[in-house]
PDB file of N, CA and C in Angstrom:
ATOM      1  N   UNK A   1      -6.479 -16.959 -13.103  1.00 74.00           N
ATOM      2  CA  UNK A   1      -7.387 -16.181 -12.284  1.00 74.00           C
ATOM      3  C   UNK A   1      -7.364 -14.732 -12.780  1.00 74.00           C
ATOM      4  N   UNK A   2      -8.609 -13.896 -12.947  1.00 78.00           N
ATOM      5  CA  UNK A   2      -8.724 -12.735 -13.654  1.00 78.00           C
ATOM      6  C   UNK A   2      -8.337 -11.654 -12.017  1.00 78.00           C
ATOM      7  N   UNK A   3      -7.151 -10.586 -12.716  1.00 76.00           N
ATOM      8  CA  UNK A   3      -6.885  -9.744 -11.827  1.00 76.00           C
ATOM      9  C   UNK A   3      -7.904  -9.414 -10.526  1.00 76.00           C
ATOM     10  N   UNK A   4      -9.193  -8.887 -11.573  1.00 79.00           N
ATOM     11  CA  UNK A   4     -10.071  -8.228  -9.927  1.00 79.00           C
ATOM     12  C   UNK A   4     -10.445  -9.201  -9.123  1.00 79.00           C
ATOM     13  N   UNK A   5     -10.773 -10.980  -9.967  1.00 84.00           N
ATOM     14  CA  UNK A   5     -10.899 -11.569  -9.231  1.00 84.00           C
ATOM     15  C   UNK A   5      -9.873 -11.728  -7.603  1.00 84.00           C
ATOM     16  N   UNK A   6      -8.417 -11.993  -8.243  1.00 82.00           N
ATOM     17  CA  UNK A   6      -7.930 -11.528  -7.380  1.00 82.00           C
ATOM     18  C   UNK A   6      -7.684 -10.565  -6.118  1.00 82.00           C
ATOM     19  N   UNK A   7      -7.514  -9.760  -6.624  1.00 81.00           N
ATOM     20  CA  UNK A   7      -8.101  -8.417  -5.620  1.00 81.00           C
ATOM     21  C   UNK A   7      -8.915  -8.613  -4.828  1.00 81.00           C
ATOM     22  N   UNK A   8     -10.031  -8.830  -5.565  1.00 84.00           N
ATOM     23  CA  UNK A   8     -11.274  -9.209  -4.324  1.00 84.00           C
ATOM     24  C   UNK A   8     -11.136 -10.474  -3.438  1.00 84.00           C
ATOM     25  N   UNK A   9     -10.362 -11.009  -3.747  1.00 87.00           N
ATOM     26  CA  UNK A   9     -10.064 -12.508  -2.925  1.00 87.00           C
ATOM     27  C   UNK A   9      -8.905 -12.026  -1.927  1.00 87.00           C
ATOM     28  N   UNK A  10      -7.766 -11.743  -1.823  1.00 83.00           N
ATOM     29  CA  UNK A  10      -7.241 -10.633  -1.107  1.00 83.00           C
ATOM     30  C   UNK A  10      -8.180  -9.585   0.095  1.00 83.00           C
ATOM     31  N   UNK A  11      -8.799  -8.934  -0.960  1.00 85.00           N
ATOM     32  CA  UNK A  11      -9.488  -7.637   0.279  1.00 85.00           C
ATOM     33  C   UNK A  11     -10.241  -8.338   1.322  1.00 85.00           C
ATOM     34  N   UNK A  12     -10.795 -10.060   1.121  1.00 87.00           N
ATOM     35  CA  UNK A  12     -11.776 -10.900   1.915  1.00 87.00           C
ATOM     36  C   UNK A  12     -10.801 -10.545   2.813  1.00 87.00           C
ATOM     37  N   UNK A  13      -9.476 -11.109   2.919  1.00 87.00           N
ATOM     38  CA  UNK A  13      -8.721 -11.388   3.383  1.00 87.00           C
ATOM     39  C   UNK A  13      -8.188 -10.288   4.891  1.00 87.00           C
ATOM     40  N   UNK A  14      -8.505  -8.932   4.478  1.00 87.00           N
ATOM     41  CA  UNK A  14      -8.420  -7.797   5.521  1.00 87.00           C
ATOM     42  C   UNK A  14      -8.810  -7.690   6.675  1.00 87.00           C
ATOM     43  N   UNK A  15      -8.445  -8.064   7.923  1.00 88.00           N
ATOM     44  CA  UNK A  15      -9.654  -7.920   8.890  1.00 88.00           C
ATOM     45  C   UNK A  15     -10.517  -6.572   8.588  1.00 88.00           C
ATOM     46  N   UNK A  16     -11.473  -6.725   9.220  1.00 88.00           N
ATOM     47  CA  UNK A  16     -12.453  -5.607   9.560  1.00 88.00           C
ATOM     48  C   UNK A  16     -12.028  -4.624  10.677  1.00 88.00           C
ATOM     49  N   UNK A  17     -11.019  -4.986  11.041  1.00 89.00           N
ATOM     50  CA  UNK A  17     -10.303  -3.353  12.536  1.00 89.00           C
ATOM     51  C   UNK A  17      -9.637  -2.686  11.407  1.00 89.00           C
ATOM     52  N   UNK A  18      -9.083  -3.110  10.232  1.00 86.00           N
ATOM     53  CA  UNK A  18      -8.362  -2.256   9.046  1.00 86.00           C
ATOM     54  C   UNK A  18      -9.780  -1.589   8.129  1.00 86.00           C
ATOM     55  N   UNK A  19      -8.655  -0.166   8.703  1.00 84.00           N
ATOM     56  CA  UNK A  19      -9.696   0.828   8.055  1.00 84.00           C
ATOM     57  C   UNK A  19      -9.327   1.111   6.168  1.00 84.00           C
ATOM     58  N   UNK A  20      -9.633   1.007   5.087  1.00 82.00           N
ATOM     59  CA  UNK A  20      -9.248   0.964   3.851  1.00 82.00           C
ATOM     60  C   UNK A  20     -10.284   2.142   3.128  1.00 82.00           C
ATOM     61  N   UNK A  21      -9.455   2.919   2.229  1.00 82.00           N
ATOM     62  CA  UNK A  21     -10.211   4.262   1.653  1.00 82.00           C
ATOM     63  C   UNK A  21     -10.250   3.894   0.264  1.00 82.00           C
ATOM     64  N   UNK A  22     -11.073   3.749  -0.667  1.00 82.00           N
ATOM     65  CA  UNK A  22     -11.077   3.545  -2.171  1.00 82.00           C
ATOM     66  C   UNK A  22     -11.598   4.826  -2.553  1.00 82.00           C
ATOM     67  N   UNK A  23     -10.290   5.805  -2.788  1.00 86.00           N
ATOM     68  CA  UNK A  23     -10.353   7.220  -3.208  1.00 86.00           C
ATOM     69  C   UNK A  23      -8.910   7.817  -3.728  1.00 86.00           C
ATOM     70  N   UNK A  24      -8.767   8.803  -4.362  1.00 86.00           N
ATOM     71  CA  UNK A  24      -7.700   9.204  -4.944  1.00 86.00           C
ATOM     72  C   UNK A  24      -6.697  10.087  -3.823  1.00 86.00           C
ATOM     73  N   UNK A  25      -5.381  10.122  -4.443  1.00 88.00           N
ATOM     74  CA  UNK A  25      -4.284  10.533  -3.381  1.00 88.00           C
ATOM     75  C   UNK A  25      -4.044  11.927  -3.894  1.00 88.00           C
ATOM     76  N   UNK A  26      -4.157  12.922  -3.328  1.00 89.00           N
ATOM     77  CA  UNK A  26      -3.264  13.942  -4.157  1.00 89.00           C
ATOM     78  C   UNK A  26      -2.123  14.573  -3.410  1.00 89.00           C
ATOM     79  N   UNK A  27      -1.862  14.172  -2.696  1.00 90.00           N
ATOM     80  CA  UNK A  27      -0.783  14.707  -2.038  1.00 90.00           C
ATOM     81  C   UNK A  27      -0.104  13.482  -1.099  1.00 90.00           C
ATOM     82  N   UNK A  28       1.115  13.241  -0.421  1.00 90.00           N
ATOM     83  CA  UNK A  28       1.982  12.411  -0.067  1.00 90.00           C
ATOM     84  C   UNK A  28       3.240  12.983   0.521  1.00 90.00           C
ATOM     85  N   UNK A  29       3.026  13.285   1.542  1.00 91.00           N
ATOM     86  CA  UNK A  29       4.550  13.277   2.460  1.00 91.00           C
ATOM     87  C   UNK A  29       5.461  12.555   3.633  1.00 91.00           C
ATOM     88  N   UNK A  30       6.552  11.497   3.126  1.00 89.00           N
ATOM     89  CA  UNK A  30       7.237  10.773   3.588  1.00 89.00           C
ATOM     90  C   UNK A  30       8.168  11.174   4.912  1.00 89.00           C
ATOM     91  N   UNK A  31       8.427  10.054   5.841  1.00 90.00           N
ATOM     92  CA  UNK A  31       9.379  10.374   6.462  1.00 90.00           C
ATOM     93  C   UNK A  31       9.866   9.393   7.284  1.00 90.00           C
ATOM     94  N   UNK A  32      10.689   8.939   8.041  1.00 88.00           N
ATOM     95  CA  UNK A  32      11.439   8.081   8.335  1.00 88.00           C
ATOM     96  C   UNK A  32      10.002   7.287   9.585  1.00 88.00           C
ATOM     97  N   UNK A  33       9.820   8.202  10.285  1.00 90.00           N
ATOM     98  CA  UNK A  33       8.937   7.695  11.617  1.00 90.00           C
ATOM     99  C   UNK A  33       7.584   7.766  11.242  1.00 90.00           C
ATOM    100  N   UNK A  34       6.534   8.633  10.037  1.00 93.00           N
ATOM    101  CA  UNK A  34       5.209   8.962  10.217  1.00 93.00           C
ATOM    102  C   UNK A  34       5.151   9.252   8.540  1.00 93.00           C
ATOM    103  N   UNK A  35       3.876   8.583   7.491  1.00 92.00           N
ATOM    104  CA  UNK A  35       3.544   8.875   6.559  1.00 92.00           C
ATOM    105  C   UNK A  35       2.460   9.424   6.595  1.00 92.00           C
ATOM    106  N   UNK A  36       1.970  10.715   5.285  1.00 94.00           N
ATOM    107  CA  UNK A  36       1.055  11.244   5.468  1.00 94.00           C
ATOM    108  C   UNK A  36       0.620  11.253   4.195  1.00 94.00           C
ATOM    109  N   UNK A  37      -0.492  11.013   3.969  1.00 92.00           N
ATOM    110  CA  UNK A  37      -1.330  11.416   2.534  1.00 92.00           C
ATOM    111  C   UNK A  37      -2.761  12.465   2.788  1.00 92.00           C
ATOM    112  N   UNK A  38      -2.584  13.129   1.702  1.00 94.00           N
ATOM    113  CA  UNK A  38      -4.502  13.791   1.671  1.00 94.00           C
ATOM    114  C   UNK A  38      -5.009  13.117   0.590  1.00 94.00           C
ATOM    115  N   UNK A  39      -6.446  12.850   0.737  1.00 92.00           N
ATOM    116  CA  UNK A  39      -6.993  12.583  -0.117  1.00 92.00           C
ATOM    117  C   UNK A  39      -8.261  13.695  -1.171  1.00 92.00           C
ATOM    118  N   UNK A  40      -8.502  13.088  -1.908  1.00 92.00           N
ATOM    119  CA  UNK A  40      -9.572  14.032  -3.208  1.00 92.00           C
ATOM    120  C   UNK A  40     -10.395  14.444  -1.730  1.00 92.00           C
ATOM    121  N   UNK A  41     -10.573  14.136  -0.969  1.00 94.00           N
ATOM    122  CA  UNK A  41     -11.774  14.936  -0.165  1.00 94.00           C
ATOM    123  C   UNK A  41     -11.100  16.067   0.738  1.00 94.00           C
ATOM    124  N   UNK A  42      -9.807  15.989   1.103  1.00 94.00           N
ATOM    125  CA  UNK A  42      -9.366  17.180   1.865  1.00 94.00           C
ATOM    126  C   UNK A  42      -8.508  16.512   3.080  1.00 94.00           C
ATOM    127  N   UNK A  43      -9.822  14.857   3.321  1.00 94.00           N
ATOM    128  CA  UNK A  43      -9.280  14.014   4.606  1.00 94.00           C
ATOM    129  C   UNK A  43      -7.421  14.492   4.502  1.00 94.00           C
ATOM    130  N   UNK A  44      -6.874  13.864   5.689  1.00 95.00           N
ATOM    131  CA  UNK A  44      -5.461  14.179   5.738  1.00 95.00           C
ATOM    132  C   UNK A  44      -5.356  12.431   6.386  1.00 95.00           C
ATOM    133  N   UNK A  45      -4.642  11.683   6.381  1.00 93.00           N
ATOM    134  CA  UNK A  45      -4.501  10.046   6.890  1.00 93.00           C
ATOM    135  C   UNK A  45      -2.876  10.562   7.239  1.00 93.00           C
ATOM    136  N   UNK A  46      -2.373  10.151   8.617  1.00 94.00           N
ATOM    137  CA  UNK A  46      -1.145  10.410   9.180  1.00 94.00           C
ATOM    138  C   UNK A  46      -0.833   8.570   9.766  1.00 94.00           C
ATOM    139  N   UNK A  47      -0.062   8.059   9.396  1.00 91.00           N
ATOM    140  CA  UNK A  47       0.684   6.660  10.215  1.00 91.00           C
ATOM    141  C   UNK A  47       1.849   5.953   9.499  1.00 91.00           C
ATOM    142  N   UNK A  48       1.873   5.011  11.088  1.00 90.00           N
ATOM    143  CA  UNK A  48       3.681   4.741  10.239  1.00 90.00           C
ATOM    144  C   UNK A  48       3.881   4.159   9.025  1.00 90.00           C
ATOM    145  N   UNK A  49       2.791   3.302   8.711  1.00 87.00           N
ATOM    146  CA  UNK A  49       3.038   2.635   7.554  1.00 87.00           C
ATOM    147  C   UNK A  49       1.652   2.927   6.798  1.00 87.00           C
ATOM    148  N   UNK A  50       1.555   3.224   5.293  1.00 82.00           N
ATOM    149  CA  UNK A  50       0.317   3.431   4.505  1.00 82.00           C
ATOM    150  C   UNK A  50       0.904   2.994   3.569  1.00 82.00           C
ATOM    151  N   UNK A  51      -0.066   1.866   2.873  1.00 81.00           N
ATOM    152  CA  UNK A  51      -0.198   1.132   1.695  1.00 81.00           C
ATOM    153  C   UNK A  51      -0.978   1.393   0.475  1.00 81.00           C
ATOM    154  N   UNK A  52      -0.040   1.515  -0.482  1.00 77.00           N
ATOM    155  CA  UNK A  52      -0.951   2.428  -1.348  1.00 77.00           C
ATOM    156  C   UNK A  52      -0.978   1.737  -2.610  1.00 77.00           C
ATOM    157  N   UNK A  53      -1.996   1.721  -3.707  1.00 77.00           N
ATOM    158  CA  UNK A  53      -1.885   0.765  -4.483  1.00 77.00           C
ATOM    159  C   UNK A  53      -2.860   1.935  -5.880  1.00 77.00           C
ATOM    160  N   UNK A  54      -1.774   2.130  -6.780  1.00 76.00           N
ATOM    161  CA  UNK A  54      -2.461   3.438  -7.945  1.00 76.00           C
ATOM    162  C   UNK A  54      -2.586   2.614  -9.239  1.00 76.00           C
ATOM    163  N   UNK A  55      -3.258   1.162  -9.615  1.00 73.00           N
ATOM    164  CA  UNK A  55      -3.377   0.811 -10.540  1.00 73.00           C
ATOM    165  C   UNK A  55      -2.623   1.146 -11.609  1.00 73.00           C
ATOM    166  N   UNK A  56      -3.577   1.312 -12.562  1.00 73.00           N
ATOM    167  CA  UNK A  56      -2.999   2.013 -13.953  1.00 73.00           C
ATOM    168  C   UNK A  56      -2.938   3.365 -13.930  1.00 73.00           C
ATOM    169  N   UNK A  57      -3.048   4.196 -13.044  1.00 76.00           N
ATOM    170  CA  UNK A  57      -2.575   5.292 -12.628  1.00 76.00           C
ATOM    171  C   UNK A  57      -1.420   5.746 -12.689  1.00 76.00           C
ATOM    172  N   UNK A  58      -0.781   6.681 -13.540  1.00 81.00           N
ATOM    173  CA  UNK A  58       0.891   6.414 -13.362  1.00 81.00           C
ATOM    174  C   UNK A  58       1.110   8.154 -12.236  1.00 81.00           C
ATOM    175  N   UNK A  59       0.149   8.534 -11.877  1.00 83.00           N
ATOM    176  CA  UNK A  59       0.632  10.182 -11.181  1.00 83.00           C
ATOM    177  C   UNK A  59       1.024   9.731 -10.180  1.00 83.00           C
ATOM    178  N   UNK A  60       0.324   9.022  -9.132  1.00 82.00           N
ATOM    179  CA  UNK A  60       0.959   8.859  -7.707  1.00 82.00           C
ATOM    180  C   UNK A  60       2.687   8.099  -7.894  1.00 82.00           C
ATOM    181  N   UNK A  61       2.534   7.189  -8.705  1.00 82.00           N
ATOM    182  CA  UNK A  61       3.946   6.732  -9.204  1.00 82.00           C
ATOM    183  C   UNK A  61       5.227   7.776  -9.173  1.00 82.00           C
ATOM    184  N   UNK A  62       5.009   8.690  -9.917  1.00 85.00           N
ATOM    185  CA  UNK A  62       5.396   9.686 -10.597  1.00 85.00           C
ATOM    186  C   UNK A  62       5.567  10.770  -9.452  1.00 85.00           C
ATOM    187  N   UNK A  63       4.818  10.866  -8.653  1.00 83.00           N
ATOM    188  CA  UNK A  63       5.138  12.024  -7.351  1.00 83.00           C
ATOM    189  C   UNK A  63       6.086  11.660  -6.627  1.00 83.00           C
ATOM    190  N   UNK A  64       5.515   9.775  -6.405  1.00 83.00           N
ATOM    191  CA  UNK A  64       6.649   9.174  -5.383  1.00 83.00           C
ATOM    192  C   UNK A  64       7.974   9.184  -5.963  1.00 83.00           C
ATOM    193  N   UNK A  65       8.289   9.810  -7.330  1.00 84.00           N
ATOM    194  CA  UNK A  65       9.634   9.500  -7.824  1.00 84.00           C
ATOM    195  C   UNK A  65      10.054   7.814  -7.884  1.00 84.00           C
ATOM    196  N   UNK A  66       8.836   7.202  -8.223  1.00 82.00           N
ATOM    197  CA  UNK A  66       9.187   5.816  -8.356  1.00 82.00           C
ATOM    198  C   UNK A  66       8.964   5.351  -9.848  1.00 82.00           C
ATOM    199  N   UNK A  67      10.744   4.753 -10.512  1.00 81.00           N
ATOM    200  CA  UNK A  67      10.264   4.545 -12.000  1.00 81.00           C
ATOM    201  C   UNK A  67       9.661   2.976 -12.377  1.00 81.00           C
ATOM    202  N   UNK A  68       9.101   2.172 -13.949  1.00 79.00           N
ATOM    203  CA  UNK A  68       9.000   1.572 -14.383  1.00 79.00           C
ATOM    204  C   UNK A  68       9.991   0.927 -15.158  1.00 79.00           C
ATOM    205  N   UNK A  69      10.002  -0.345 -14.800  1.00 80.00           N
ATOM    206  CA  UNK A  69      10.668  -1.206 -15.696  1.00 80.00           C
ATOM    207  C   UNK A  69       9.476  -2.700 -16.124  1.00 80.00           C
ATOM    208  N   UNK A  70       9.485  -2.519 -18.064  1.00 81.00           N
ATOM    209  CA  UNK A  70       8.409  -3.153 -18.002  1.00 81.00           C
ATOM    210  C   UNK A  70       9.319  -4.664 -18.147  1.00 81.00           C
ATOM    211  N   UNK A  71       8.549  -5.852 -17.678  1.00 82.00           N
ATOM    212  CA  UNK A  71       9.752  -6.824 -18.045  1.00 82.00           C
ATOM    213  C   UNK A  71       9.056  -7.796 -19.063  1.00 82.00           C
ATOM    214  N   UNK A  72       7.587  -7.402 -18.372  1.00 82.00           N
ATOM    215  CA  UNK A  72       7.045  -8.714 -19.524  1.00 82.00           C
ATOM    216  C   UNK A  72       5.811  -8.276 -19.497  1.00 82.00           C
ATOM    217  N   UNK A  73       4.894  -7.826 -20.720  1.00 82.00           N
ATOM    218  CA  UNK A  73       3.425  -7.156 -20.565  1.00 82.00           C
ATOM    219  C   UNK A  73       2.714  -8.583 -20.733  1.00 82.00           C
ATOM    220  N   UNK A  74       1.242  -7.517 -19.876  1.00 80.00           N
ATOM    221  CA  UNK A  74      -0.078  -7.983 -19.252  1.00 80.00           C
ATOM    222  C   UNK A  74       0.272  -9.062 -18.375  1.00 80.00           C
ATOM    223  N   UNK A  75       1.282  -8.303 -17.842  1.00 76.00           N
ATOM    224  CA  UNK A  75       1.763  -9.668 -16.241  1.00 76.00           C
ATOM    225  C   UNK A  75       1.483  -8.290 -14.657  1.00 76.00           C
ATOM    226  N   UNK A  76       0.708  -8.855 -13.459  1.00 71.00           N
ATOM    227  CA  UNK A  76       0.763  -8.054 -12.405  1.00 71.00           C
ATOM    228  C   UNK A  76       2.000  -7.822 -11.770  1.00 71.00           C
ATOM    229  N   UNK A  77       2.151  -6.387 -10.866  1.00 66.00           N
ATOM    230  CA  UNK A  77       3.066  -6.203 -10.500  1.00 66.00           C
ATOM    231  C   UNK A  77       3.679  -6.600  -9.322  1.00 66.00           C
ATOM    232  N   UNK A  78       4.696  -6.635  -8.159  1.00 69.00           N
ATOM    233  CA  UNK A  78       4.345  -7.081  -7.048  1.00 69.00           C
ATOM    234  C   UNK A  78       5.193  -6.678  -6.136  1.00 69.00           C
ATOM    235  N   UNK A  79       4.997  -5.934  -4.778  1.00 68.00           N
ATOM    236  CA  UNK A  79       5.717  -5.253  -4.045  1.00 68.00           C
ATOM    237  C   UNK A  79       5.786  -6.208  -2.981  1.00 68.00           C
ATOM    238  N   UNK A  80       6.956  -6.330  -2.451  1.00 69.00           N
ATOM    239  CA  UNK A  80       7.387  -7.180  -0.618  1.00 69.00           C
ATOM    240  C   UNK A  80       7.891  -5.945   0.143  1.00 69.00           C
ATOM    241  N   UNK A  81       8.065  -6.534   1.080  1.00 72.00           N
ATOM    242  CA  UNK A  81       8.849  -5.635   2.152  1.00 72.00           C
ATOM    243  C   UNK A  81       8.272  -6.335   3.918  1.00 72.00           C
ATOM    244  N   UNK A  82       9.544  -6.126   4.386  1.00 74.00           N
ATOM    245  CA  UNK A  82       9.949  -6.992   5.240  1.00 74.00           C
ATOM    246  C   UNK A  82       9.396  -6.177   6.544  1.00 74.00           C
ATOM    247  N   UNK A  83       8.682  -6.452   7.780  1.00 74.00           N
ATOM    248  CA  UNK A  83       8.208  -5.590   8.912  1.00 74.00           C
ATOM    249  C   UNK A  83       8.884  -6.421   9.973  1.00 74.00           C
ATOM    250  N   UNK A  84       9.867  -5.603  11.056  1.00 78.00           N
ATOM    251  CA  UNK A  84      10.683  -6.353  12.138  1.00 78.00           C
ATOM    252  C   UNK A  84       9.881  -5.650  13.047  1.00 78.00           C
ATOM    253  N   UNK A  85      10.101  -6.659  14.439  1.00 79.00           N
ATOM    254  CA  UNK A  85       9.213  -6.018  15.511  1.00 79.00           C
ATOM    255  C   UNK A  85      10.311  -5.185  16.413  1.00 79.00           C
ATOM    256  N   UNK A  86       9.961  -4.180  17.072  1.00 81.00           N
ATOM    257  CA  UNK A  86      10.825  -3.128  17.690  1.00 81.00           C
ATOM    258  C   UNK A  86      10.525  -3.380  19.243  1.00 81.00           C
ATOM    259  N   UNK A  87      11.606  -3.422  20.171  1.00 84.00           N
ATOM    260  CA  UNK A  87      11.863  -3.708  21.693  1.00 84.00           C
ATOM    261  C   UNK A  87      10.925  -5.375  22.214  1.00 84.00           C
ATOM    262  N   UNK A  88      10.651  -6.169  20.782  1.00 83.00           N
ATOM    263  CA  UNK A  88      10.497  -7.334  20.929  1.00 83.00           C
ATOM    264  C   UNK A  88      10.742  -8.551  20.254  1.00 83.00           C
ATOM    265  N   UNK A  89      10.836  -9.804  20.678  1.00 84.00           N
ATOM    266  CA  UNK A  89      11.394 -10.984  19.570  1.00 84.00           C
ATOM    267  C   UNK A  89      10.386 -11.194  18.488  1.00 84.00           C
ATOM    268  N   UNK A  90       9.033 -11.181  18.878  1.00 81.00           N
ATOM    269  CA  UNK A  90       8.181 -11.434  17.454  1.00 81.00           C
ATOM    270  C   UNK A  90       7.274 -10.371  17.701  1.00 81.00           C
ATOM    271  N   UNK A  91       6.613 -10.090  16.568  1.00 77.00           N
ATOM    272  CA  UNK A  91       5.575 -10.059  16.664  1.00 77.00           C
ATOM    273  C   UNK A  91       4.283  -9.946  17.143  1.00 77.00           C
ATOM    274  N   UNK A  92       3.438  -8.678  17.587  1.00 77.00           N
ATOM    275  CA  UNK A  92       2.303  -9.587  18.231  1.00 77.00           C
ATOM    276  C   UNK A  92       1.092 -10.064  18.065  1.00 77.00           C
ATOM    277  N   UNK A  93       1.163 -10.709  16.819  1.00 75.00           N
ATOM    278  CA  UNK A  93       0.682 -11.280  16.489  1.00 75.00           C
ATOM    279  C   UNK A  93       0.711 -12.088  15.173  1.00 75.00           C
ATOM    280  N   UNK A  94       0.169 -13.402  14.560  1.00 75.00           N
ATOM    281  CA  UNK A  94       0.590 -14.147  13.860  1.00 75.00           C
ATOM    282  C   UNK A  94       1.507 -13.829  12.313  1.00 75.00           C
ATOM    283  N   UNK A  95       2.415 -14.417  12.010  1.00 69.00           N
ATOM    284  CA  UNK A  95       3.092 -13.742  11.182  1.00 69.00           C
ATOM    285  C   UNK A  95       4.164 -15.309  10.378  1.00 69.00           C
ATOM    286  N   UNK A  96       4.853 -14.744   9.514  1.00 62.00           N
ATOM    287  CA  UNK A  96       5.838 -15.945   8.931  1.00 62.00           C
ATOM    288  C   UNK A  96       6.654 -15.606   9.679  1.00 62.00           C
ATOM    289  N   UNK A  97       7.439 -16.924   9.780  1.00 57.00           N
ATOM    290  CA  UNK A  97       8.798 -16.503  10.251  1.00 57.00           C
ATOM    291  C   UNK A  97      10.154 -15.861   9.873  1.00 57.00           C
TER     292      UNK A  97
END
């Protein structure tokens, strides 16, 4: 399957209440409770969690102080990370277990 194909099979995948910006980052400040980015337009985006995805872009990489290790070229890359629910047993709403 060709990468963008991918991608675009994925983004189907987004509900429509998720708001998504296809624009550049120039700024990024982290913190334990609240992330913040500005974007090329000035916008400012503040929440707990922001997902960010800089292609072949290596600057946003590079701000985040996040390095490369190549292991095997023209293979995609792939980030996990685990979301626990706070003052409840699951979730609210559908999820793996």
């Amino acid at each position: 399957m060709m990468y963008d194909t991918r991608v675009n099979a994925m983004r189907t995948q987004i509900p429509s209440s998720i708001e998504s910006f296809y624009t550049k980052v120039t700024e990024v400040a982290t913190s334990d409770e609240r992330q913040r980015v500005v974007l090329a337009s000035g916008e400012e985006i503040s929440a707990r969690l922001i997902v960010l995805a800089n292609g072949l872009s290596i600057s946003l990489r590079h701000f985040l102080g996040l390095g490369r290790r190549v292991i095997s070229e023209c293979h995609s890359v792939t980030l996990g990370f685990d979301v626990e629910p706070i003052d409840r047993p699951v979730l609210p709403f559908p999820s793996l277990p």
